[in-house]
Coordinates of C-alpha atoms (C1' of nucleotides) in Angstrom, one line a residue:
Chain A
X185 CA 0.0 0.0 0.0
X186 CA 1.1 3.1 -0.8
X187 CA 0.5 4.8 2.6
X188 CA 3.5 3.6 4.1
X189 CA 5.1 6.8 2.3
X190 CA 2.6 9.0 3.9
X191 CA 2.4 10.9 0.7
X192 CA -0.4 13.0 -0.2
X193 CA 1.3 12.9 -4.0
X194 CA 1.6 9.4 -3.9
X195 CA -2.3 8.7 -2.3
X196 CA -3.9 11.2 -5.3
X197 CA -1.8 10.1 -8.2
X198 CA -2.0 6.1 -7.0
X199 CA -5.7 6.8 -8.1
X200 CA -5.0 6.8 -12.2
X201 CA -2.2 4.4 -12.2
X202 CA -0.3 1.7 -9.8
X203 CA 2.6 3.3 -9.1
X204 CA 6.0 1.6 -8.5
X205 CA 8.1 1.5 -5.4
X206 CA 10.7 3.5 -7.0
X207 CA 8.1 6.2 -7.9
X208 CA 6.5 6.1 -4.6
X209 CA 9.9 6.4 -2.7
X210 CA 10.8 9.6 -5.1
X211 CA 7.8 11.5 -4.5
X212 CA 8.1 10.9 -1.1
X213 CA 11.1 12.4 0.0
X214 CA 10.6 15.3 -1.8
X215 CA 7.4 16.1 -0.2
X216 CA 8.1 16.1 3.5
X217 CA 6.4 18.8 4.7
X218 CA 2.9 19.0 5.7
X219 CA 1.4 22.5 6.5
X220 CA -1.9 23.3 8.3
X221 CA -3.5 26.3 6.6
X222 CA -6.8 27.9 7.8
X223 CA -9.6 29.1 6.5
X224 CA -9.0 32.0 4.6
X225 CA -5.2 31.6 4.6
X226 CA -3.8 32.4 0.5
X227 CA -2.2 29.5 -0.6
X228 CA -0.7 31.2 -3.6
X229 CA -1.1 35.5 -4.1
X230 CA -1.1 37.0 -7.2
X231 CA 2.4 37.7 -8.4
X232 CA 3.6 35.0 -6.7
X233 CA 6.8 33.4 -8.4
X234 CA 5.9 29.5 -9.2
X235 CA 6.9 27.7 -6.6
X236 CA 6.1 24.3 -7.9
X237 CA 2.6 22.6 -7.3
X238 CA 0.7 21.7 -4.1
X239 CA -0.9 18.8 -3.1
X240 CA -4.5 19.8 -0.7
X241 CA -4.7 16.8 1.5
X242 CA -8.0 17.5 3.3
X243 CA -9.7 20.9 2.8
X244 CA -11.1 23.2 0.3
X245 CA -9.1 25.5 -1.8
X246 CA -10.4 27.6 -4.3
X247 CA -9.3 29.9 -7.3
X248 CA -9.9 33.5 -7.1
X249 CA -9.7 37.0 -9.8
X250 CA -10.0 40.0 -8.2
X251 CA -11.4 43.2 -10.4
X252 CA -10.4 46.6 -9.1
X253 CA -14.0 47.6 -8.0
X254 CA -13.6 45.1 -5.4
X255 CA -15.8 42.2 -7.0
X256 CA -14.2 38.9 -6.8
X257 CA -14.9 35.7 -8.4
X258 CA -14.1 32.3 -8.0
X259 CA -13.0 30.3 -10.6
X260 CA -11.9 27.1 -9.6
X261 CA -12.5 24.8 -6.5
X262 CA -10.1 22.5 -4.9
X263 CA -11.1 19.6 -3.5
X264 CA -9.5 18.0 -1.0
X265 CA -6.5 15.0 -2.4
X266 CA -6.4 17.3 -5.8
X267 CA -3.6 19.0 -7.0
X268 CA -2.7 22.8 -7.4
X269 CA -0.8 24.8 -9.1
X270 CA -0.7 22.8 -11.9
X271 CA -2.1 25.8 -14.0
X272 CA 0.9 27.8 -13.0
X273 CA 3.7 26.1 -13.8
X274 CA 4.0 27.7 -17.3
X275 CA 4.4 31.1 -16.3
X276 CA 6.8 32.5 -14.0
X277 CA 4.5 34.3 -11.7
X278 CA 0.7 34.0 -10.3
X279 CA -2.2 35.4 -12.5
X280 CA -4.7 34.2 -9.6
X281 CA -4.9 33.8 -5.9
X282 CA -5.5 30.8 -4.6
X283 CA -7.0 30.4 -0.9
X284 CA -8.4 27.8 1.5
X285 CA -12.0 27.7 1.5
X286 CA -11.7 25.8 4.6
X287 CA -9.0 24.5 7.2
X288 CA -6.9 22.3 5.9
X289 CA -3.8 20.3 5.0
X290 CA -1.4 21.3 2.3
X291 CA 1.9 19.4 1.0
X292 CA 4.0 21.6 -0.9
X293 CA 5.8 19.5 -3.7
X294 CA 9.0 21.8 -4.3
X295 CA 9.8 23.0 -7.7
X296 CA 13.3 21.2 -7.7
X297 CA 11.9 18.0 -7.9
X298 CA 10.0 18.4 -10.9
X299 CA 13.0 18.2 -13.4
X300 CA 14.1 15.2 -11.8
X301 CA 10.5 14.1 -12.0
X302 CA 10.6 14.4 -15.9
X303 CA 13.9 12.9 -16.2
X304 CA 13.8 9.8 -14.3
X305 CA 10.2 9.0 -13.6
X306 CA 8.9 9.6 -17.7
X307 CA 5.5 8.0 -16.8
X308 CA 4.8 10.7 -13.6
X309 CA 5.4 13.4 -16.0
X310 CA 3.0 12.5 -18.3
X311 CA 0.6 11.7 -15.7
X312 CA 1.2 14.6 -14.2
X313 CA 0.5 16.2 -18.3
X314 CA -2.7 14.3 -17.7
X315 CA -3.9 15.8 -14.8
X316 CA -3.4 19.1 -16.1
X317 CA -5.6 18.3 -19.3
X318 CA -8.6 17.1 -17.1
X319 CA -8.4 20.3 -15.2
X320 CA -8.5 22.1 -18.5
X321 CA -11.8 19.9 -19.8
X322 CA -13.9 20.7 -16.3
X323 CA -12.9 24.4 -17.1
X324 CA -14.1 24.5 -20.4
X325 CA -17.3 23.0 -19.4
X326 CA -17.6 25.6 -16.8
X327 CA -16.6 28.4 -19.1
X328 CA -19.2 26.7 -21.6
X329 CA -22.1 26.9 -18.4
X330 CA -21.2 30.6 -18.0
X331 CA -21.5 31.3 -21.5
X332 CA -24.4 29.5 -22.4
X333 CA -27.0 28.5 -19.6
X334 CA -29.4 30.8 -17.9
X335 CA -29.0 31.2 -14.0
X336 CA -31.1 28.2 -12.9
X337 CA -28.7 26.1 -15.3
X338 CA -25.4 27.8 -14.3
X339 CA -26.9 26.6 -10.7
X340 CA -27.7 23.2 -11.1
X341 CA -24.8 22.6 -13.4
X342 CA -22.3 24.2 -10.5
X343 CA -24.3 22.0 -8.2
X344 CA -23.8 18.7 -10.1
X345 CA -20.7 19.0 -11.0
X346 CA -19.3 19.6 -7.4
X347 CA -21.0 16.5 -6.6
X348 CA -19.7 14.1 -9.6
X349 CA -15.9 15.6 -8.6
X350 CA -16.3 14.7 -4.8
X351 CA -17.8 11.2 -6.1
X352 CA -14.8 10.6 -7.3
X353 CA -13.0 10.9 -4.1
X354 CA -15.4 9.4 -2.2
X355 CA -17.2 6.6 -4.2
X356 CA -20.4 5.9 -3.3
X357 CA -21.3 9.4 -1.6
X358 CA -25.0 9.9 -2.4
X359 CA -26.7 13.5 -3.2
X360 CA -26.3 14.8 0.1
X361 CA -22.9 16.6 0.2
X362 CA -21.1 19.4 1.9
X363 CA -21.1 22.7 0.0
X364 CA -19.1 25.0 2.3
X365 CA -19.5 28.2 0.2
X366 CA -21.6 30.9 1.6
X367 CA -24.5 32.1 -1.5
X368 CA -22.0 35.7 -1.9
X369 CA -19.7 33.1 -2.7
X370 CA -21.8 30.5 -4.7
X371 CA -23.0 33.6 -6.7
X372 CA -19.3 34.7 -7.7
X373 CA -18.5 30.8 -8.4
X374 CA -21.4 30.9 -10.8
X375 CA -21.3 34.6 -12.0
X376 CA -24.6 35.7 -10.1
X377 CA -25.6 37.7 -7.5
X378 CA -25.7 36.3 -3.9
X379 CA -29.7 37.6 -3.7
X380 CA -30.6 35.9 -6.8
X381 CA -28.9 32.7 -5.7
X382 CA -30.9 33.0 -3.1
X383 CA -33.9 33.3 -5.0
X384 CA -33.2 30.5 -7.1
X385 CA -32.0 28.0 -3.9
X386 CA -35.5 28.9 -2.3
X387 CA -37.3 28.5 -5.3
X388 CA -35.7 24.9 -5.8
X389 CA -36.4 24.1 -1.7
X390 CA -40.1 25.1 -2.5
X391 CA -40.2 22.7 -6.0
X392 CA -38.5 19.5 -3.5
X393 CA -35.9 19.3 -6.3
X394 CA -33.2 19.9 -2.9
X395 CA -33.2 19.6 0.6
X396 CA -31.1 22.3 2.3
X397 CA -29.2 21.7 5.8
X398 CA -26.3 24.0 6.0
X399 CA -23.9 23.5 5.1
X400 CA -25.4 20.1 3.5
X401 CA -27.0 19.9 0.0
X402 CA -29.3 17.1 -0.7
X403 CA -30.2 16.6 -4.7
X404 CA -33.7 15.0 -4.6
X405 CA -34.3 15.2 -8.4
X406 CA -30.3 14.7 -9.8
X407 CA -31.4 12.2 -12.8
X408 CA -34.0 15.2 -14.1
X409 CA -31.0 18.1 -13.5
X410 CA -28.6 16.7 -15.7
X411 CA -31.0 16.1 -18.2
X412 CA -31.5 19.9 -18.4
X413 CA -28.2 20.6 -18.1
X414 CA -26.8 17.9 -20.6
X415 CA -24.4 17.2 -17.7
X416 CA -21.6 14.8 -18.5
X417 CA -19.0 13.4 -15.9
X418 CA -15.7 14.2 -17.5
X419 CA -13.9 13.2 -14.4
X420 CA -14.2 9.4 -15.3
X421 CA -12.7 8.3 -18.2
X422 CA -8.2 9.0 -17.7
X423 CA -6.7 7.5 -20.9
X424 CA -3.3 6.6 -19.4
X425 CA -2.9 3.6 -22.1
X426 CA -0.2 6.0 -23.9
X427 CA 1.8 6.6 -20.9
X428 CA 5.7 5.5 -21.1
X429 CA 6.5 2.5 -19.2
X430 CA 7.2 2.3 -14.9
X431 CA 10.5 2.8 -13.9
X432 CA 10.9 0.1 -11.1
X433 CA 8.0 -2.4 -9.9
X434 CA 4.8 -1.9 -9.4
X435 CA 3.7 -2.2 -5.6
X436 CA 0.3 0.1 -5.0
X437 CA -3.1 -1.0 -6.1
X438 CA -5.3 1.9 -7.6
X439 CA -7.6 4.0 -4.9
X440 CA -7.2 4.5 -1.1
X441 CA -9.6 7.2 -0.9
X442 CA -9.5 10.8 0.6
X443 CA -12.2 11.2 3.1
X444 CA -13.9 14.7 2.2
X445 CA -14.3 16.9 5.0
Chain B
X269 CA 17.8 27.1 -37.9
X270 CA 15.1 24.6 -37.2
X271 CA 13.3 25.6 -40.4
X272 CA 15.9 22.1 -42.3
X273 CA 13.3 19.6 -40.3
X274 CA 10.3 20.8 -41.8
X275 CA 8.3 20.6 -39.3
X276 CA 5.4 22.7 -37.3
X277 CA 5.8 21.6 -34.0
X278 CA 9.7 21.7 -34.0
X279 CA 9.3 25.8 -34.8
X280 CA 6.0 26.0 -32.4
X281 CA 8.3 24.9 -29.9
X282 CA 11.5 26.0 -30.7
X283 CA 9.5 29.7 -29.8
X284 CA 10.0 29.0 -26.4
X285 CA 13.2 27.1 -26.0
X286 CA 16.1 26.8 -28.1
X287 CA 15.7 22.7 -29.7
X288 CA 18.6 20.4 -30.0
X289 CA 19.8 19.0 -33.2
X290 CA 18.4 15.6 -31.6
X291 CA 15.3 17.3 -30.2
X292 CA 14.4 18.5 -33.4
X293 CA 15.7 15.3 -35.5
X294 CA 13.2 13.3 -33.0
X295 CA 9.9 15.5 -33.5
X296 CA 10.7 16.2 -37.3
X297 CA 10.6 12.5 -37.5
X298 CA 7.3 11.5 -36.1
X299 CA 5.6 14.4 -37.6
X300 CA 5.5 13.6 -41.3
X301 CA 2.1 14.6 -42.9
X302 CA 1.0 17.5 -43.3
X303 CA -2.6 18.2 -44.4
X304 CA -4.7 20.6 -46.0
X305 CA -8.4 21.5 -44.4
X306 CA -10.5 23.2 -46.0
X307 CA -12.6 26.0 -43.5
X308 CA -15.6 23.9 -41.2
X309 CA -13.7 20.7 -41.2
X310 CA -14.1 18.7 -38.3
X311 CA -10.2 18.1 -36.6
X312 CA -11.7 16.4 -33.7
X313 CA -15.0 15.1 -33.2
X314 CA -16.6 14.8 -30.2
X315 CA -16.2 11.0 -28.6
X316 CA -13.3 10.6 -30.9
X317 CA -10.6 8.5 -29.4
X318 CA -7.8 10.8 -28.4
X319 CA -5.1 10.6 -30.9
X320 CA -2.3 12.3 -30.0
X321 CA -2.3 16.3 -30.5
X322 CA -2.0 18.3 -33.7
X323 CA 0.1 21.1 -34.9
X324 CA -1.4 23.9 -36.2
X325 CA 0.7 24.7 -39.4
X326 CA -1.8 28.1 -40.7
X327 CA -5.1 29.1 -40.7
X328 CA -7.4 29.2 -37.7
X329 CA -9.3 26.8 -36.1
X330 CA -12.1 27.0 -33.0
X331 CA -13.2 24.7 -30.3
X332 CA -17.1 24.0 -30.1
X333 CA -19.9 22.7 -27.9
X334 CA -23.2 22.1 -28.5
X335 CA -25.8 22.1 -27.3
X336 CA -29.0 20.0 -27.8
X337 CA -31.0 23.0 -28.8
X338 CA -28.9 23.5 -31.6
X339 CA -27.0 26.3 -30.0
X340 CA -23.5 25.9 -30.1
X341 CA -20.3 28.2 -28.6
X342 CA -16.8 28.9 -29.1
X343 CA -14.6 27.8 -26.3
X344 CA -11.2 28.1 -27.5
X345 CA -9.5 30.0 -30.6
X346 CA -6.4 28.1 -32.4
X347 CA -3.9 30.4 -34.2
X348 CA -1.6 29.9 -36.9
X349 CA 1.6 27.6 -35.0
X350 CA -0.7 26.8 -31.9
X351 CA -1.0 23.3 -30.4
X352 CA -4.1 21.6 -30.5
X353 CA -5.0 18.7 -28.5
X354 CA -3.6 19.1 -25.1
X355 CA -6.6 19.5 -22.9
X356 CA -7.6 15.9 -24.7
X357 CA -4.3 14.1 -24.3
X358 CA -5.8 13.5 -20.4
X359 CA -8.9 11.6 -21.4
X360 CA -9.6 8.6 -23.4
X361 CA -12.4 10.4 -25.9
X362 CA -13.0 14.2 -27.0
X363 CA -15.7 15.8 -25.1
X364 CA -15.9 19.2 -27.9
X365 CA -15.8 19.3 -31.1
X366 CA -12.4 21.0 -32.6
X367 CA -13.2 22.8 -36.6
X368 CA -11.5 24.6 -39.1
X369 CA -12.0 28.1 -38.2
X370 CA -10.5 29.1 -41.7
X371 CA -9.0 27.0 -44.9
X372 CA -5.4 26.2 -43.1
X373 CA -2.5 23.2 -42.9
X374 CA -2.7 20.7 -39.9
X375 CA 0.5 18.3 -38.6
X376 CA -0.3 15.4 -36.8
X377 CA 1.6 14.1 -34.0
X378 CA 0.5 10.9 -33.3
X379 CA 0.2 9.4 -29.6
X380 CA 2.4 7.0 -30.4
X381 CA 5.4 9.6 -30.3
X382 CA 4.5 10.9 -27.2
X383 CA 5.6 8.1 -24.8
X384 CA 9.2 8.4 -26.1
X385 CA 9.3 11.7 -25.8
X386 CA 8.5 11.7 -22.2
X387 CA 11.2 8.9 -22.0
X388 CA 13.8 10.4 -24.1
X389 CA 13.1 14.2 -24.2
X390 CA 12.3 15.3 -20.7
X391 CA 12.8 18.5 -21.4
X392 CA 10.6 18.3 -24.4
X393 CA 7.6 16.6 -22.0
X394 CA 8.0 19.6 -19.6
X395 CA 7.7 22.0 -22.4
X396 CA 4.5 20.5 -23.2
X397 CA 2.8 20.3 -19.8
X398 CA 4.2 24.1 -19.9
X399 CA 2.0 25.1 -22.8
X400 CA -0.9 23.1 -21.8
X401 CA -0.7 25.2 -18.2
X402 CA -0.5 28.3 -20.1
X403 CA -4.0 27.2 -21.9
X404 CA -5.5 27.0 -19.1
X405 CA -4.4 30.5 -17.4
X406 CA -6.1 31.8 -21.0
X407 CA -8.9 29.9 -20.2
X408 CA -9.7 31.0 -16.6
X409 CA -9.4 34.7 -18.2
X410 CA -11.7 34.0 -20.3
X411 CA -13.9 32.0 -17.9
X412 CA -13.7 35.3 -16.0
X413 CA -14.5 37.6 -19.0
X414 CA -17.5 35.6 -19.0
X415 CA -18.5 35.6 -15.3
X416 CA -18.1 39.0 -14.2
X417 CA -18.2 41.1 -17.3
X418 CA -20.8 43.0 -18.9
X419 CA -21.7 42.8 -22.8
X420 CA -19.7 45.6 -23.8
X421 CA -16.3 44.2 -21.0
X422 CA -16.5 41.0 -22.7
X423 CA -16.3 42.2 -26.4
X424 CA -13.4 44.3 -25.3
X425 CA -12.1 41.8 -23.8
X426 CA -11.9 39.4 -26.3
X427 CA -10.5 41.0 -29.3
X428 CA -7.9 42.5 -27.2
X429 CA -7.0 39.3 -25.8
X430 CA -7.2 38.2 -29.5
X431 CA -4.9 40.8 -30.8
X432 CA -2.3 40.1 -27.8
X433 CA -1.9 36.4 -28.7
X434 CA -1.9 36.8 -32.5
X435 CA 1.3 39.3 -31.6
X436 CA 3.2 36.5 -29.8
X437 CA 3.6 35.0 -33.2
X438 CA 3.6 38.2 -34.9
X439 CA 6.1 40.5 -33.0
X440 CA 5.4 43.9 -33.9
X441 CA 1.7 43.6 -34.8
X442 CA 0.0 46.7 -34.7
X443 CA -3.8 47.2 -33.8
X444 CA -5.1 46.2 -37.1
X445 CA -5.9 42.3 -37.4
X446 CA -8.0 39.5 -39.3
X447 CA -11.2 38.3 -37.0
X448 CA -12.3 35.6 -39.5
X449 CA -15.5 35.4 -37.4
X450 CA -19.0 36.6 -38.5
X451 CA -20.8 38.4 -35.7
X452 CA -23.0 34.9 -35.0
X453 CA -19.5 33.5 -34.2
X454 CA -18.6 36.6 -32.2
X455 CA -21.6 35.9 -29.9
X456 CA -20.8 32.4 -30.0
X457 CA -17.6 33.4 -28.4
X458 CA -18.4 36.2 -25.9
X459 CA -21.9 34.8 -24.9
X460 CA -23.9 37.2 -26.4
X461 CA -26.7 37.2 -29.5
X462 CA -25.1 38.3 -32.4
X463 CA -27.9 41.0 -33.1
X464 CA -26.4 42.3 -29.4
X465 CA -23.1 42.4 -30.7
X466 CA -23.8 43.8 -33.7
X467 CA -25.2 46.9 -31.6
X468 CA -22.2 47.0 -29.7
X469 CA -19.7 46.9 -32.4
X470 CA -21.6 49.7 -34.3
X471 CA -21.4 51.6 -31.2
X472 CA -17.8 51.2 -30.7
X473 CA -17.5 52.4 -34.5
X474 CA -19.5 55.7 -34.4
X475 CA -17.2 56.5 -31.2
X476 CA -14.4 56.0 -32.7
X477 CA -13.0 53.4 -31.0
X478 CA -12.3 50.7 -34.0
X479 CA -12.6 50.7 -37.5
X480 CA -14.0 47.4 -39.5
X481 CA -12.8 46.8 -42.6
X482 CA -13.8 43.0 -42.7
X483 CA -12.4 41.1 -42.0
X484 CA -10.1 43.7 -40.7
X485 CA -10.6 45.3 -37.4
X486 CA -8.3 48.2 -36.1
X487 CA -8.4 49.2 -32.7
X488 CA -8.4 52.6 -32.2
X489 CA -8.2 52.8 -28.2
X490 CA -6.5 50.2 -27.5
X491 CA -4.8 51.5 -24.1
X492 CA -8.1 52.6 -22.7
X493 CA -9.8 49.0 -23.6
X494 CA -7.0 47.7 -21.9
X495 CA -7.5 49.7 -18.7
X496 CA -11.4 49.6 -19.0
X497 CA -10.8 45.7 -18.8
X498 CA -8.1 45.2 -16.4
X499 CA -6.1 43.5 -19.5
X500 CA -2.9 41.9 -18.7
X501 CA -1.4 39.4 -21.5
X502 CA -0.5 36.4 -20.2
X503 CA 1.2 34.8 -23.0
X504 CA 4.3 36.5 -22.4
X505 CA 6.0 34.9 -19.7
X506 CA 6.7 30.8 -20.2
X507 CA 8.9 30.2 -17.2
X508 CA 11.4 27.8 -18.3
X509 CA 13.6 27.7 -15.8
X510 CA 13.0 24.6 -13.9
X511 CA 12.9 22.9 -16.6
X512 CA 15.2 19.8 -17.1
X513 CA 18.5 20.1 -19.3
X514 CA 18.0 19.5 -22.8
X515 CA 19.5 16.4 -24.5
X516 CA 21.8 16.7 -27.4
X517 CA 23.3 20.3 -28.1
X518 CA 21.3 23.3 -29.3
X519 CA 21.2 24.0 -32.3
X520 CA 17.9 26.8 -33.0
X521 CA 17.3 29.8 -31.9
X522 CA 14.4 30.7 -30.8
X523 CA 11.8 32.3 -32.8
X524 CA 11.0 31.9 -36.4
X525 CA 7.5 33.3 -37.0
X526 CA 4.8 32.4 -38.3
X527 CA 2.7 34.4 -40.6
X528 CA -0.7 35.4 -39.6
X529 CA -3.2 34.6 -42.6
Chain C
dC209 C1' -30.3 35.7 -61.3
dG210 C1' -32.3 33.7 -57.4
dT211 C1' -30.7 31.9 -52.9
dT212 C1' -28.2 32.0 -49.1
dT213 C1' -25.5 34.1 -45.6
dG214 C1' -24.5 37.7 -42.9
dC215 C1' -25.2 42.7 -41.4
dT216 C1' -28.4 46.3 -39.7
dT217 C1' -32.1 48.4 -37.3
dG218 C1' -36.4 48.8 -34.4
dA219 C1' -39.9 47.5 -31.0
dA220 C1' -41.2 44.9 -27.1
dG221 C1' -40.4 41.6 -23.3
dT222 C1' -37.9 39.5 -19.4
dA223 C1' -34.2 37.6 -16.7
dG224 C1' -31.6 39.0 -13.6
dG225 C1' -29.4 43.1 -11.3
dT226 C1' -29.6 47.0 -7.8
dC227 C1' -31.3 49.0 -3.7
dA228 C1' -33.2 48.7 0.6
dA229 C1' -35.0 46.7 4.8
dT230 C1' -35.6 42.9 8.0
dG231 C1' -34.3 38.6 10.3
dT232 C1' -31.2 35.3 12.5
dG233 C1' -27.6 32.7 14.6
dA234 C1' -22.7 32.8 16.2
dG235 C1' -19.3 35.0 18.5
dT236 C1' -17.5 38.3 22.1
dG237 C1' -16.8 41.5 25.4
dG238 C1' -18.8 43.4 29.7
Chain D
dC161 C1' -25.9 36.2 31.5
dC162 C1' -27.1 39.9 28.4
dA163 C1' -26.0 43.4 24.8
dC164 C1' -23.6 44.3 20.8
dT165 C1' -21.7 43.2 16.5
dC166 C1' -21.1 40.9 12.4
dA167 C1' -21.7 37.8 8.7
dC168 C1' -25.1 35.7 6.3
dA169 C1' -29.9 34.6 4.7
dT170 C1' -34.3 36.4 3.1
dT171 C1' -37.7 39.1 0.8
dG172 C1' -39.9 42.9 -1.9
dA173 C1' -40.0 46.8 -5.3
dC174 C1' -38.0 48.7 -9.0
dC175 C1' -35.0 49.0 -13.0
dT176 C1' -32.1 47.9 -17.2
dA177 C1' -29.1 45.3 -20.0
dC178 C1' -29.8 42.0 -22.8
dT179 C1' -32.8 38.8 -25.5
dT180 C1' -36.4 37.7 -28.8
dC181 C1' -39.0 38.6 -32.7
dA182 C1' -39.5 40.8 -37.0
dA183 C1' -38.2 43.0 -41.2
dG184 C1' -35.2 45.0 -44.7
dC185 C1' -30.5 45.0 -47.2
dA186 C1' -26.1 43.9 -49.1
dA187 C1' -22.7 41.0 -50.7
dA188 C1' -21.3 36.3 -52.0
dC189 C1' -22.3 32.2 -54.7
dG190 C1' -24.3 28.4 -57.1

DNA sequence: CGTTTGCTTGAAGTAGGTCAATGTGAGTGG
DNA sequence: CCACTCACATTGACCTACTTCAAGCAAACG
């Protein structure tokens, strides 16, 4: 099992492929640290030189823009076992902020280690290509909600889709989940207002389509939502049948799961 | 000069670091073809199985969903030298459709190549998560466009962001540029009706702030857009830095350009 | 030369925003 | 323990930025 190397790297990527002890031991020792953040506390700040990629072991993160007129608005959320900064790593400094949504754990995966990452483990680097690409589908389908649906879709869409990406994590969980975003925030995650999320979260109470008990969501009518919405899990299907070959032997079966909060 | 391989991805990349002779020998080999498509041909088609990522040698090409209702939207712009295929190399089958945005060349790189590349061109493998990261910083920007914009921010918005990335290939390109998109496309693009668009680009006309000579569009105000919209251009800085060493020794320099159509 | 594709313009309707006020639980300091 | 604050949820009245519908034109194209 992988958890002997108590690395939050080595629990989250052991979910696509079976890693090898060689791999395992690498990523290990270069991710030592493990920091506890709270609520609130930036992760990364705009400007930021890259300072290689994160790994959120329990906790919410998210991904914010700030405008000048004080709005914000949040682009991305983190969910706890994923991996950030991943985005970043092309460009030499931070477009975005990035801050826990929640207490949490972080493990900070240094920059150094990622050339020796490339060189010697081929196969981490592509997967770590991969993960990056999956990121880049769930944002175009988000950019595609915010371009395209009305509010009730951008909504239920938001809604669905932070359920299918905790599923993953945590297979099995049902409809009720923990949505720890206040509706300010929900509205800037889904480009709304906070009043009109309200609206809409009152009006969907009223029609039994949810049950609310903060900070718990319960999705009585899922199957008929992502009919409206079209939604399709693209958080399923990694192709890693192109990936180069293991370096060393492989040890870890697939999936110990990361308990959400 | 990379220009003796013949080949588009060797001078795409070759932009952002300077190539080995073997780099280049390596990438010129597994990149043979080189096709003509003719405008509104499909390059990838939604639940195709991912194979490998293409080379944009000229014209334009667009990333679409669709919708159900027939609607569909504009998610992504290709330009002449660009990469397509990255955000798919993660997941077994295409979840948007990629098109021919204009008639234009396309190379192939087939997924075959891509786990020896990993193995034997570290640096090369970096290079490519790189660019895919730097996709996705374009995308949250334009995910944020989207989200907290009004009509008028996001039209702004998107031709300047348009004009800054066709000058990374074009050094030197002044405020005049192609848009090889009717104003059905624009909306598909921004998230507007065209009809609304239409009104807004005729108002930015009578004040003076472009001039359309289509497919030409000159922008006129360009610094003032750029502080109305907060615009920074991301697509200057690739950090490189931690990137492993190359193999072989260099041979290109960087940048040989690529003509706008 | 007729047909299609895209641009232009106007009139009318509405989804969602803004403004404003009230309610409520969770601290927190006295 | 109460009083005070503060962050968040709730609700209503009003308003506007954008959509929808409809119609006329110009250029491109078989």
């Amino acid at each position: 099992m992988s958890d002997k190397y108590h690395s939050c790297l080595v629990s989250r990527l052991s979910r696509f492929v079976s890693l090898t002890d060689h791999e395992c031991a690498f990523i290990a020792d270069l991710e030592k640290e493990e920091l506890a953040y709270r609520k609130g506390r930036p992760v990364v700040s705009v400007g930021d030189a890259t300072e290689g990629i994160v790994v959120l072991k329990s906790g919410w993160a998210v991904v914010k823009a700030d405008s000048s007129d004080g709005r914000s608005q949040i682009l991305r959320v983190y969910l706890p076992g994923e991996v950030i900064g991943l985005a970043e790593i092309g460009s030499a400094h931070a477009n975005h902020r990035v801050v826990m949504q929640t207490d949490g754990m972080i493990c900070p995966f240094p920059r150094k280690g990622l050339a020796p990452l490339f060189i010697d483990y081929p196969r981490l680097g592509a997967l770590l290509t991969s993960i990056g690409s999956l990121d880049q589908i769930a944002l175009r389908h988000h950019a595609s909600s915010l371009g395209s649906m009305d509010a009730t879709g951008k909504l239920k869409f938001w809604l669905l889709q932070l359920r299918a990406r905790l599923e993953v994590a945590n297979v099995g969980l049902g409809n009720r989940f923990r949505v720890p975003f206040s509706q300010v925030e929900i509205g800037q995650a889904v480009g709304l207002t906070s009043i009109y999320v309200n609206k809409l979260l009152r009006g969907f109470v009223e029609n039994g389509d949810i049950e609310i008990d903060r900070p718990y969501v319960r999705l009585l009518k899922r199957d008929s939502w992502e009919k409206d919405c079209e939604f399709v899990n693209p958080f399923v299907d990694m192709d890693t049948s192109w990936f180069p070959p293991a370096i060393g032997q492989e040890v870890t079966g697939a999936t110990d799961l990361v308990e959400p909060v």
